[in-house]
Amino acid sequence: MVERRKPIPVNEAVEKVMNYRLKGQTEKISINESDYRRLAEPIIAKHNIPSFDKSPYDGFALRSVDTAEASRDNPVEFEVIEHIGAGQVPQKELKNGQATRIMTGAQIPAGADCVAMFEICNAYEKNNQSFFSIKRRMSKDQNIIGEGTEVLKGEVLIEEGTLINPGVKALLATFGYHEIEVAKKPVIGVIATGTELLEVDEELQPGKIRNSNAPMIASQISRAGGICRYYGKLADEFESSYLAVKDALDEVDILITTGGVSVGDFDLMPDIYEKLGAEVLFNKIAMRPGSVTTAAVKGNQLLFGLSGNPSACYVGFELFVRPVIQHALFNNKPYLKRINAILADEFPKPNPFTRFVRSYITYESASVKIHLAGIDKSNVVSSLAQSTCFMVLPGGTRGFNPGDEVEALLLEDMEGQKDFS
Amino acid sequence: MVERRKPIPVNEAVEKVMNYRLKGQTEKISINESDYRRLAEPIIAKHNIPSFDKSPYDGFALRSVDTAEASRDNPVEFEVIEHIGAGQVPQKELKNGQATRIMTGAQIPAGADCVAMFEICNAYEKNNQSFFSIKRRMSKDQNIIGEGTEVLKGEVLIEEGTLINPGVKALLATFGYHEIEVAKKPVIGVIATGTELLEVDEELQPGKIRNSNAPMIASQISRAGGICRYYGKLADEFESSYLAVKDALDEVDILITTGGVSVGDFDLMPDIYEKLGAEVLFNKIAMRPGSVTTAAVKGNQLLFGLSGNPSACYVGFELFVRPVIQHALFNNKPYLKRINAILADEFPKPNPFTRFVRSYITYESASVKIHLAGIDKSNVVSSLAQSTCFMVLPGGTRGFNPGDEVEALLLEDMEGQKDFS
């Protein structure tokens, strides 16, 4: 018998899941392993930048007061008492009429208060000693990048939860964060159900199809920032299925089950949830695809029953599982980024339910166009491969035309947004 | 003495580098390791989809001819001779008045040519045998998804060079690609130069700064799809530097050197190129930042000398090194995606050279806005962390105002584009 299920709105389903969202954990890793992990601590400036007064140019550091009388007709002479490269530390303090030859980035010597670029200096030697003359007045602090003028010690530069991109990595390195507290990746278990399923390396058999959902979800988990643990296929037998689910729950933070193509495959799950003592949050959502998505909670663990239909499974994961993972990674923008876009194609079907249509984005003179994925092919199989977003078409509408403005949820954006809608 | 260098236009520099681009190599990996690798072979449908006539619904498969006389007043009776779940293979061929109970996705039995959904059937039992009656006519092929109607065997579904996203992974699994030919990641060597540099785990010392460019480039290499091999820092000494570069070239596909903040750090590189017998393709580019970017070629190996300035180094990598890596990964769109965007901020500075300004994108009612990264902070240090694109401001302009349409190069887009400009 098919159980009667009451569909709830998508927003409500997302909210229910996020009430039981996973608490994030942290771990310490090397900066060298940190690409695209999320920070579990803010990056704080551990020292001023620059950490010393430095020169922005190659030139001579000198005392501006010594140039007071300099003019086109009255060159003033300086004796060069030291040569300083970047990374070298000046040893000598300048006195009246003395200067230090200095390279870009190098520390300004004691006594000096400005830098004259080589181009305005006339350098020469006398008795094996370097000198130069200058025909213009310099002012105090001219061509000096003062200590702390770029960043002051203690400043919070990057918030926790931020993704470590190449620029963030440069900041980490600058301040000596060689070990970093990052969000620990939650472990997401995946169990496939359905006797019609073959594994990827099995030969095709009559009446059967290969299990494409589990590898697909594994990729989605990885893209969302989690670690996938695949437990294989369940037979359609209650006791062994119950035990498999129960055992998996001991090892994972979140458990996903996904079926084959048959609705019948899910028949066991309600009874398994009951025997586990898991509370079902919802088992039907007013949306297409993915209406049979189920979520349940046992203690602090979420269990998701995703549809066996590949598109429905894909959508169910992105809408309901992804934000839970992102929240556990300390991202305060855990939801898919939602933008507006101009529909490039026709979508003539009336729409009783909210629809999440496999789509991709293009750009045209600073505006965003959205296209149906796979519209040029009769098959839907390859449309997921083309998809970089979902077009969100609200229920109760009679179809959409090219030029209409619609909403899109971006699947490959890494920033996200604060609220679901 | 500072050598006179003739700057060449950015486009020309990109072209010169791409003339010596690396030839891609391939390797076979497990589908489980394939996330976000690039395919080195197309995905070809190895069988029809569906691979058998199948049912889109739970219902009864029957012979449409047997319903010829069915009407509201004349229910026609069928005997149910078999029950087939998804993945089960029907054993019995239907004869006159017989039907098979069938689940979604299951194979249509021999003899049947349509499926009646449960909802229109009145099921009952007689003498322990299942029967149902139906009050409407069914037509041939009604509710049957015919073999090969979604995909025909031999169809090219995905081109080589495509990134393996979750949807592509599902296709690979569907067709049994458990081992996949992918582009081998090129190995990019990185050598830092500059005596002012400390490693990330070293304590800060007077006059010195930590090496942030090497970790940053490592992340950029990884984002671009390559593998970074870091060779540490060179002292400013010719013979040891020459040998370090020469030895590194034996182990990598491409070699990057980057300095500290001083232009003087690069003084050794021209002589090293000469002693190696490397041909310098360019050593100055009419752009900001990154004007001192150098590229040289020895045999089929490219050597890049990136500026020691973090922003210049970052830009130099993305413009010149990234497309070489992407090409070696069989991406026929190796260049950064270039889109138009509406400037949200003011950029008052006149612009003698083409500028690549650290920026990020936002979306507003289907239009793309571009913002200067780090404009709200006095420091430039954290602006790279915020950047998701470069704003391209052509040379010879007097500044830009909010509302102006400008070009942007997207740094986190994974598709790319065919041509540089």
PDB file of C-alpha atoms in Angstrom, chain A residues 2 31-32 35-36 47-49 51-52 54 58 86-89 103-107 149-151 155-158 163-178 194-197 200-202 204-213 215-216 218-220 222-223 261-265 267 314 318 337 339-342 361 363-368 377-382 384-387 405 410 412 414-415, chain B residues 2 31-32 35-36 47-49 51-52 54 58 85-89 103-107 149-151 155-158 164-178 194-197 200-202 204-213 215-216 218-220 222-223 261-265 267 314 318 337 339-342 361 363-368 377-382 384-387 405 410 412 414-415:
ATOM      1  CA  VAL A   2       1.273   3.478  -0.812  1.00  0.00           C
ATOM      2  CA  ILE A  31      49.254  25.561   5.859  1.00  0.00           C
ATOM      3  CA  ASN A  32      50.475  23.344   3.005  1.00  0.00           C
ATOM      4  CA  ASP A  35      43.784  24.820   0.107  1.00  0.00           C
ATOM      5  CA  TYR A  36      40.032  25.419   0.039  1.00  0.00           C
ATOM      6  CA  HIS A  47      52.550  42.161  13.799  1.00  0.00           C
ATOM      7  CA  ASN A  48      52.468  45.474  11.979  1.00  0.00           C
ATOM      8  CA  ILE A  49      52.837  45.569   8.221  1.00  0.00           C
ATOM      9  CA  SER A  51      56.983  45.583  10.583  1.00  0.00           C
ATOM     10  CA  PHE A  52      59.578  48.350  10.125  1.00  0.00           C
ATOM     11  CA  LYS A  54      60.699  50.603   4.688  1.00  0.00           C
ATOM     12  CA  ASP A  58      65.664  51.776  -4.824  1.00  0.00           C
ATOM     13  CA  ALA A  86      66.115  43.984   1.056  1.00  0.00           C
ATOM     14  CA  GLY A  87      66.387  41.699   4.077  1.00  0.00           C
ATOM     15  CA  GLN A  88      69.584  43.313   5.270  1.00  0.00           C
ATOM     16  CA  VAL A  89      69.469  45.332   8.438  1.00  0.00           C
ATOM     17  CA  MET A 103      66.815  48.723  -2.063  1.00  0.00           C
ATOM     18  CA  THR A 104      63.051  48.439  -2.431  1.00  0.00           C
ATOM     19  CA  GLY A 105      61.563  46.866   0.696  1.00  0.00           C
ATOM     20  CA  ALA A 106      64.611  47.433   2.846  1.00  0.00           C
ATOM     21  CA  GLN A 107      64.530  48.889   6.339  1.00  0.00           C
ATOM     22  CA  THR A 149      50.677  51.821   7.760  1.00  0.00           C
ATOM     23  CA  GLU A 150      49.321  48.813   5.855  1.00  0.00           C
ATOM     24  CA  VAL A 151      48.132  46.656   8.752  1.00  0.00           C
ATOM     25  CA  GLU A 155      43.617  43.777  13.320  1.00  0.00           C
ATOM     26  CA  VAL A 156      41.172  41.003  12.310  1.00  0.00           C
ATOM     27  CA  LEU A 157      41.880  40.511   8.616  1.00  0.00           C
ATOM     28  CA  ILE A 158      39.769  37.462   7.774  1.00  0.00           C
ATOM     29  CA  LEU A 163      37.455  29.579   2.479  1.00  0.00           C
ATOM     30  CA  ILE A 164      41.250  29.471   2.141  1.00  0.00           C
ATOM     31  CA  ASN A 165      41.874  30.720  -1.392  1.00  0.00           C
ATOM     32  CA  PRO A 166      45.322  31.720  -2.712  1.00  0.00           C
ATOM     33  CA  GLY A 167      44.984  35.269  -1.323  1.00  0.00           C
ATOM     34  CA  VAL A 168      43.950  34.034   2.130  1.00  0.00           C
ATOM     35  CA  LYS A 169      46.886  31.614   2.037  1.00  0.00           C
ATOM     36  CA  ALA A 170      49.253  34.517   1.376  1.00  0.00           C
ATOM     37  CA  LEU A 171      47.905  36.256   4.502  1.00  0.00           C
ATOM     38  CA  LEU A 172      48.322  33.116   6.578  1.00  0.00           C
ATOM     39  CA  ALA A 173      51.919  32.852   5.419  1.00  0.00           C
ATOM     40  CA  THR A 174      52.628  36.535   6.032  1.00  0.00           C
ATOM     41  CA  PHE A 175      51.657  36.210   9.684  1.00  0.00           C
ATOM     42  CA  GLY A 176      53.372  32.900  10.283  1.00  0.00           C
ATOM     43  CA  TYR A 177      50.268  30.730  10.552  1.00  0.00           C
ATOM     44  CA  HIS A 178      52.117  27.532   9.607  1.00  0.00           C
ATOM     45  CA  GLY A 194      17.534  -1.173  -4.885  1.00  0.00           C
ATOM     46  CA  THR A 195      17.989  -4.701  -6.226  1.00  0.00           C
ATOM     47  CA  GLU A 196      18.069  -3.310  -9.767  1.00  0.00           C
ATOM     48  CA  LEU A 197      21.413  -1.655  -9.083  1.00  0.00           C
ATOM     49  CA  VAL A 200      30.098   0.695 -11.697  1.00  0.00           C
ATOM     50  CA  ASP A 201      32.526  -2.132 -12.444  1.00  0.00           C
ATOM     51  CA  GLU A 202      29.828  -4.756 -13.025  1.00  0.00           C
ATOM     52  CA  LEU A 204      25.272  -4.757 -17.507  1.00  0.00           C
ATOM     53  CA  GLN A 205      22.595  -7.405 -16.889  1.00  0.00           C
ATOM     54  CA  PRO A 206      19.043  -7.680 -18.214  1.00  0.00           C
ATOM     55  CA  GLY A 207      16.602  -5.476 -16.302  1.00  0.00           C
ATOM     56  CA  LYS A 208      19.350  -3.787 -14.267  1.00  0.00           C
ATOM     57  CA  ILE A 209      21.093  -0.426 -14.301  1.00  0.00           C
ATOM     58  CA  ARG A 210      24.371   0.722 -12.849  1.00  0.00           C
ATOM     59  CA  ASN A 211      24.340   2.663  -9.595  1.00  0.00           C
ATOM     60  CA  SER A 212      25.095   6.224 -10.685  1.00  0.00           C
ATOM     61  CA  ASN A 213      23.630   8.015  -7.671  1.00  0.00           C
ATOM     62  CA  PRO A 215      29.242   8.138  -7.156  1.00  0.00           C
ATOM     63  CA  MET A 216      27.318  11.328  -7.978  1.00  0.00           C
ATOM     64  CA  ALA A 218      30.136  11.254  -3.394  1.00  0.00           C
ATOM     65  CA  SER A 219      31.152  14.122  -5.711  1.00  0.00           C
ATOM     66  CA  GLN A 220      28.449  16.383  -4.348  1.00  0.00           C
ATOM     67  CA  SER A 222      33.157  16.495  -1.746  1.00  0.00           C
ATOM     68  CA  ARG A 223      32.094  19.722  -3.506  1.00  0.00           C
ATOM     69  CA  VAL A 261      14.641   4.374  -9.866  1.00  0.00           C
ATOM     70  CA  SER A 262      11.746   2.736  -8.082  1.00  0.00           C
ATOM     71  CA  VAL A 263       9.590   4.420  -5.465  1.00  0.00           C
ATOM     72  CA  GLY A 264       9.097   0.957  -4.043  1.00  0.00           C
ATOM     73  CA  ASP A 265      12.701   0.887  -2.935  1.00  0.00           C
ATOM     74  CA  ASP A 267       9.295   1.072   1.375  1.00  0.00           C
ATOM     75  CA  TYR A 314      20.882  15.641  -6.979  1.00  0.00           C
ATOM     76  CA  GLU A 318      21.951  20.409  -2.799  1.00  0.00           C
ATOM     77  CA  LYS A 337      23.747  31.663  -3.642  1.00  0.00           C
ATOM     78  CA  ILE A 339      20.663  35.381  -7.980  1.00  0.00           C
ATOM     79  CA  ASN A 340      18.323  36.708 -10.632  1.00  0.00           C
ATOM     80  CA  ALA A 341      18.825  35.867 -14.280  1.00  0.00           C
ATOM     81  CA  ILE A 342      17.135  36.443 -17.622  1.00  0.00           C
ATOM     82  CA  ILE A 361      24.417  30.543 -16.688  1.00  0.00           C
ATOM     83  CA  TYR A 363      26.905  36.364 -19.359  1.00  0.00           C
ATOM     84  CA  GLU A 364      25.964  38.944 -21.971  1.00  0.00           C
ATOM     85  CA  SER A 365      26.901  42.647 -21.653  1.00  0.00           C
ATOM     86  CA  ALA A 366      26.871  42.666 -17.850  1.00  0.00           C
ATOM     87  CA  SER A 367      23.639  40.712 -17.586  1.00  0.00           C
ATOM     88  CA  VAL A 368      23.115  37.124 -16.503  1.00  0.00           C
ATOM     89  CA  LYS A 377      19.491  16.771 -26.403  1.00  0.00           C
ATOM     90  CA  SER A 378      16.517  14.498 -26.217  1.00  0.00           C
ATOM     91  CA  ASN A 379      18.020  12.795 -23.182  1.00  0.00           C
ATOM     92  CA  VAL A 380      18.020  14.051 -19.641  1.00  0.00           C
ATOM     93  CA  VAL A 381      20.962  11.867 -18.728  1.00  0.00           C
ATOM     94  CA  SER A 382      23.580  14.414 -19.666  1.00  0.00           C
ATOM     95  CA  LEU A 384      23.090  17.098 -14.869  1.00  0.00           C
ATOM     96  CA  ALA A 385      26.581  17.158 -16.314  1.00  0.00           C
ATOM     97  CA  GLN A 386      25.870  20.535 -17.918  1.00  0.00           C
ATOM     98  CA  SER A 387      24.179  22.058 -14.887  1.00  0.00           C
ATOM     99  CA  GLU A 405      13.506  37.284 -14.963  1.00  0.00           C
ATOM    100  CA  LEU A 410      24.378  28.691  -8.131  1.00  0.00           C
ATOM    101  CA  GLU A 412      29.574  26.073  -8.069  1.00  0.00           C
ATOM    102  CA  MET A 414      31.800  28.940  -3.032  1.00  0.00           C
ATOM    103  CA  GLU A 415      30.540  31.944  -1.092  1.00  0.00           C
TER     104      GLU A 415
ATOM    105  CA  VAL B   2      69.226  48.783 -14.478  1.00  0.00           C
ATOM    106  CA  ILE B  31      36.277   6.856 -10.954  1.00  0.00           C
ATOM    107  CA  ASN B  32      36.436   7.276  -7.170  1.00  0.00           C
ATOM    108  CA  ASP B  35      36.424  14.537  -8.804  1.00  0.00           C
ATOM    109  CA  TYR B  36      37.269  17.720 -10.690  1.00  0.00           C
ATOM    110  CA  HIS B  47      24.759   0.952 -24.424  1.00  0.00           C
ATOM    111  CA  ASN B  48      21.265   2.273 -25.030  1.00  0.00           C
ATOM    112  CA  ILE B  49      19.450   4.085 -22.235  1.00  0.00           C
ATOM    113  CA  SER B  51      18.918  -0.652 -22.133  1.00  0.00           C
ATOM    114  CA  PHE B  52      15.480  -2.328 -22.244  1.00  0.00           C
ATOM    115  CA  LYS B  54      10.894  -0.063 -19.147  1.00  0.00           C
ATOM    116  CA  ASP B  58       4.065   1.243 -10.885  1.00  0.00           C
ATOM    117  CA  GLY B  85      10.213  -5.363  -9.170  1.00  0.00           C
ATOM    118  CA  ALA B  86      12.851  -3.019 -10.543  1.00  0.00           C
ATOM    119  CA  GLY B  87      15.917  -5.094 -11.313  1.00  0.00           C
ATOM    120  CA  GLN B  88      13.922  -8.291 -11.705  1.00  0.00           C
ATOM    121  CA  VAL B  89      13.652  -9.818 -15.132  1.00  0.00           C
ATOM    122  CA  MET B 103       7.323  -1.459 -10.666  1.00  0.00           C
ATOM    123  CA  THR B 104       8.795   1.801 -11.871  1.00  0.00           C
ATOM    124  CA  GLY B 105      11.965   1.181 -13.857  1.00  0.00           C
ATOM    125  CA  ALA B 106      11.294  -2.500 -14.381  1.00  0.00           C
ATOM    126  CA  GLN B 107      11.628  -4.278 -17.707  1.00  0.00           C
ATOM    127  CA  THR B 149      14.865   6.607 -26.326  1.00  0.00           C
ATOM    128  CA  GLU B 150      17.040   8.562 -23.880  1.00  0.00           C
ATOM    129  CA  VAL B 151      20.487   7.755 -25.251  1.00  0.00           C
ATOM    130  CA  GLU B 155      26.484   8.729 -28.834  1.00  0.00           C
ATOM    131  CA  VAL B 156      29.242  11.102 -27.618  1.00  0.00           C
ATOM    132  CA  LEU B 157      27.811  12.539 -24.412  1.00  0.00           C
ATOM    133  CA  ILE B 158      30.726  14.525 -23.021  1.00  0.00           C
ATOM    134  CA  ILE B 164      34.386  15.846 -13.921  1.00  0.00           C
ATOM    135  CA  ASN B 165      31.600  17.403 -11.845  1.00  0.00           C
ATOM    136  CA  PRO B 166      28.945  15.358  -9.987  1.00  0.00           C
ATOM    137  CA  GLY B 167      26.738  15.133 -13.087  1.00  0.00           C
ATOM    138  CA  VAL B 168      29.610  13.965 -15.304  1.00  0.00           C
ATOM    139  CA  LYS B 169      30.507  11.425 -12.617  1.00  0.00           C
ATOM    140  CA  ALA B 170      26.956  10.048 -12.755  1.00  0.00           C
ATOM    141  CA  LEU B 171      27.347   9.550 -16.520  1.00  0.00           C
ATOM    142  CA  LEU B 172      30.686   7.807 -16.078  1.00  0.00           C
ATOM    143  CA  ALA B 173      29.077   5.460 -13.552  1.00  0.00           C
ATOM    144  CA  THR B 174      26.043   4.804 -15.751  1.00  0.00           C
ATOM    145  CA  PHE B 175      28.229   3.559 -18.579  1.00  0.00           C
ATOM    146  CA  GLY B 176      30.596   1.560 -16.416  1.00  0.00           C
ATOM    147  CA  TYR B 177      33.655   3.788 -16.730  1.00  0.00           C
ATOM    148  CA  HIS B 178      35.198   2.545 -13.488  1.00  0.00           C
ATOM    149  CA  GLY B 194      65.346  37.056  -1.986  1.00  0.00           C
ATOM    150  CA  THR B 195      67.517  37.155   1.119  1.00  0.00           C
ATOM    151  CA  GLU B 196      64.817  39.171   2.910  1.00  0.00           C
ATOM    152  CA  LEU B 197      62.512  36.143   2.930  1.00  0.00           C
ATOM    153  CA  VAL B 200      56.282  30.609   7.188  1.00  0.00           C
ATOM    154  CA  ASP B 201      57.408  28.820  10.337  1.00  0.00           C
ATOM    155  CA  GLU B 202      60.308  31.178  11.066  1.00  0.00           C
ATOM    156  CA  LEU B 204      60.025  37.430  12.301  1.00  0.00           C
ATOM    157  CA  GLN B 205      63.456  39.117  12.183  1.00  0.00           C
ATOM    158  CA  PRO B 206      64.402  42.767  11.762  1.00  0.00           C
ATOM    159  CA  GLY B 207      64.312  43.888   8.127  1.00  0.00           C
ATOM    160  CA  LYS B 208      62.809  40.608   6.918  1.00  0.00           C
ATOM    161  CA  ILE B 209      59.372  39.428   5.807  1.00  0.00           C
ATOM    162  CA  ARG B 210      57.864  35.978   5.521  1.00  0.00           C
ATOM    163  CA  ASN B 211      57.669  34.349   2.116  1.00  0.00           C
ATOM    164  CA  SER B 212      53.985  34.582   1.237  1.00  0.00           C
ATOM    165  CA  ASN B 213      54.339  34.265  -2.530  1.00  0.00           C
ATOM    166  CA  PRO B 215      52.389  29.347  -0.557  1.00  0.00           C
ATOM    167  CA  MET B 216      50.107  31.626  -2.582  1.00  0.00           C
ATOM    168  CA  ALA B 218      51.114  26.755  -4.599  1.00  0.00           C
ATOM    169  CA  SER B 219      47.386  27.420  -4.109  1.00  0.00           C
ATOM    170  CA  GLN B 220      47.089  29.068  -7.505  1.00  0.00           C
ATOM    171  CA  SER B 222      46.389  23.727  -7.393  1.00  0.00           C
ATOM    172  CA  ARG B 223      43.362  25.834  -8.402  1.00  0.00           C
ATOM    173  CA  VAL B 261      59.676  42.680  -2.764  1.00  0.00           C
ATOM    174  CA  SER B 262      62.841  43.943  -4.373  1.00  0.00           C
ATOM    175  CA  VAL B 263      63.377  44.409  -8.083  1.00  0.00           C
ATOM    176  CA  GLY B 264      67.032  43.797  -7.357  1.00  0.00           C
ATOM    177  CA  ASP B 265      66.247  40.178  -6.567  1.00  0.00           C
ATOM    178  CA  ASP B 267      69.205  40.564 -11.204  1.00  0.00           C
ATOM    179  CA  TYR B 314      49.350  36.724  -8.461  1.00  0.00           C
ATOM    180  CA  GLU B 318      46.813  33.870 -13.623  1.00  0.00           C
ATOM    181  CA  LYS B 337      36.492  33.713 -18.552  1.00  0.00           C
ATOM    182  CA  ILE B 339      32.693  38.964 -18.867  1.00  0.00           C
ATOM    183  CA  ASN B 340      31.320  42.482 -18.727  1.00  0.00           C
ATOM    184  CA  ALA B 341      30.256  44.049 -15.438  1.00  0.00           C
ATOM    185  CA  ILE B 342      28.973  47.354 -14.118  1.00  0.00           C
ATOM    186  CA  ILE B 361      31.576  40.356  -8.363  1.00  0.00           C
ATOM    187  CA  TYR B 363      24.706  40.242  -8.655  1.00  0.00           C
ATOM    188  CA  GLU B 364      21.811  42.668  -8.639  1.00  0.00           C
ATOM    189  CA  SER B 365      18.551  42.004 -10.536  1.00  0.00           C
ATOM    190  CA  ALA B 366      20.169  39.917 -13.251  1.00  0.00           C
ATOM    191  CA  SER B 367      23.069  42.298 -13.730  1.00  0.00           C
ATOM    192  CA  VAL B 368      26.701  41.837 -12.733  1.00  0.00           C
ATOM    193  CA  LYS B 377      40.602  48.802   4.127  1.00  0.00           C
ATOM    194  CA  SER B 378      43.654  50.971   3.984  1.00  0.00           C
ATOM    195  CA  ASN B 379      45.787  47.909   3.428  1.00  0.00           C
ATOM    196  CA  VAL B 380      46.278  46.053   0.201  1.00  0.00           C
ATOM    197  CA  VAL B 381      47.387  42.935   2.042  1.00  0.00           C
ATOM    198  CA  SER B 382      43.906  41.493   2.400  1.00  0.00           C
ATOM    199  CA  LEU B 384      43.963  39.436  -2.720  1.00  0.00           C
ATOM    200  CA  ALA B 385      41.999  37.345  -0.226  1.00  0.00           C
ATOM    201  CA  GLN B 386      38.783  39.093  -1.288  1.00  0.00           C
ATOM    202  CA  SER B 387      39.456  38.910  -5.020  1.00  0.00           C
ATOM    203  CA  GLU B 405      30.741  48.942 -18.041  1.00  0.00           C
ATOM    204  CA  LEU B 410      36.804  35.468 -13.436  1.00  0.00           C
ATOM    205  CA  GLU B 412      37.089  30.943  -9.786  1.00  0.00           C
ATOM    206  CA  MET B 414      36.051  26.517 -14.014  1.00  0.00           C
ATOM    207  CA  GLU B 415      34.865  26.702 -17.601  1.00  0.00           C
TER     208      GLU B 415
END
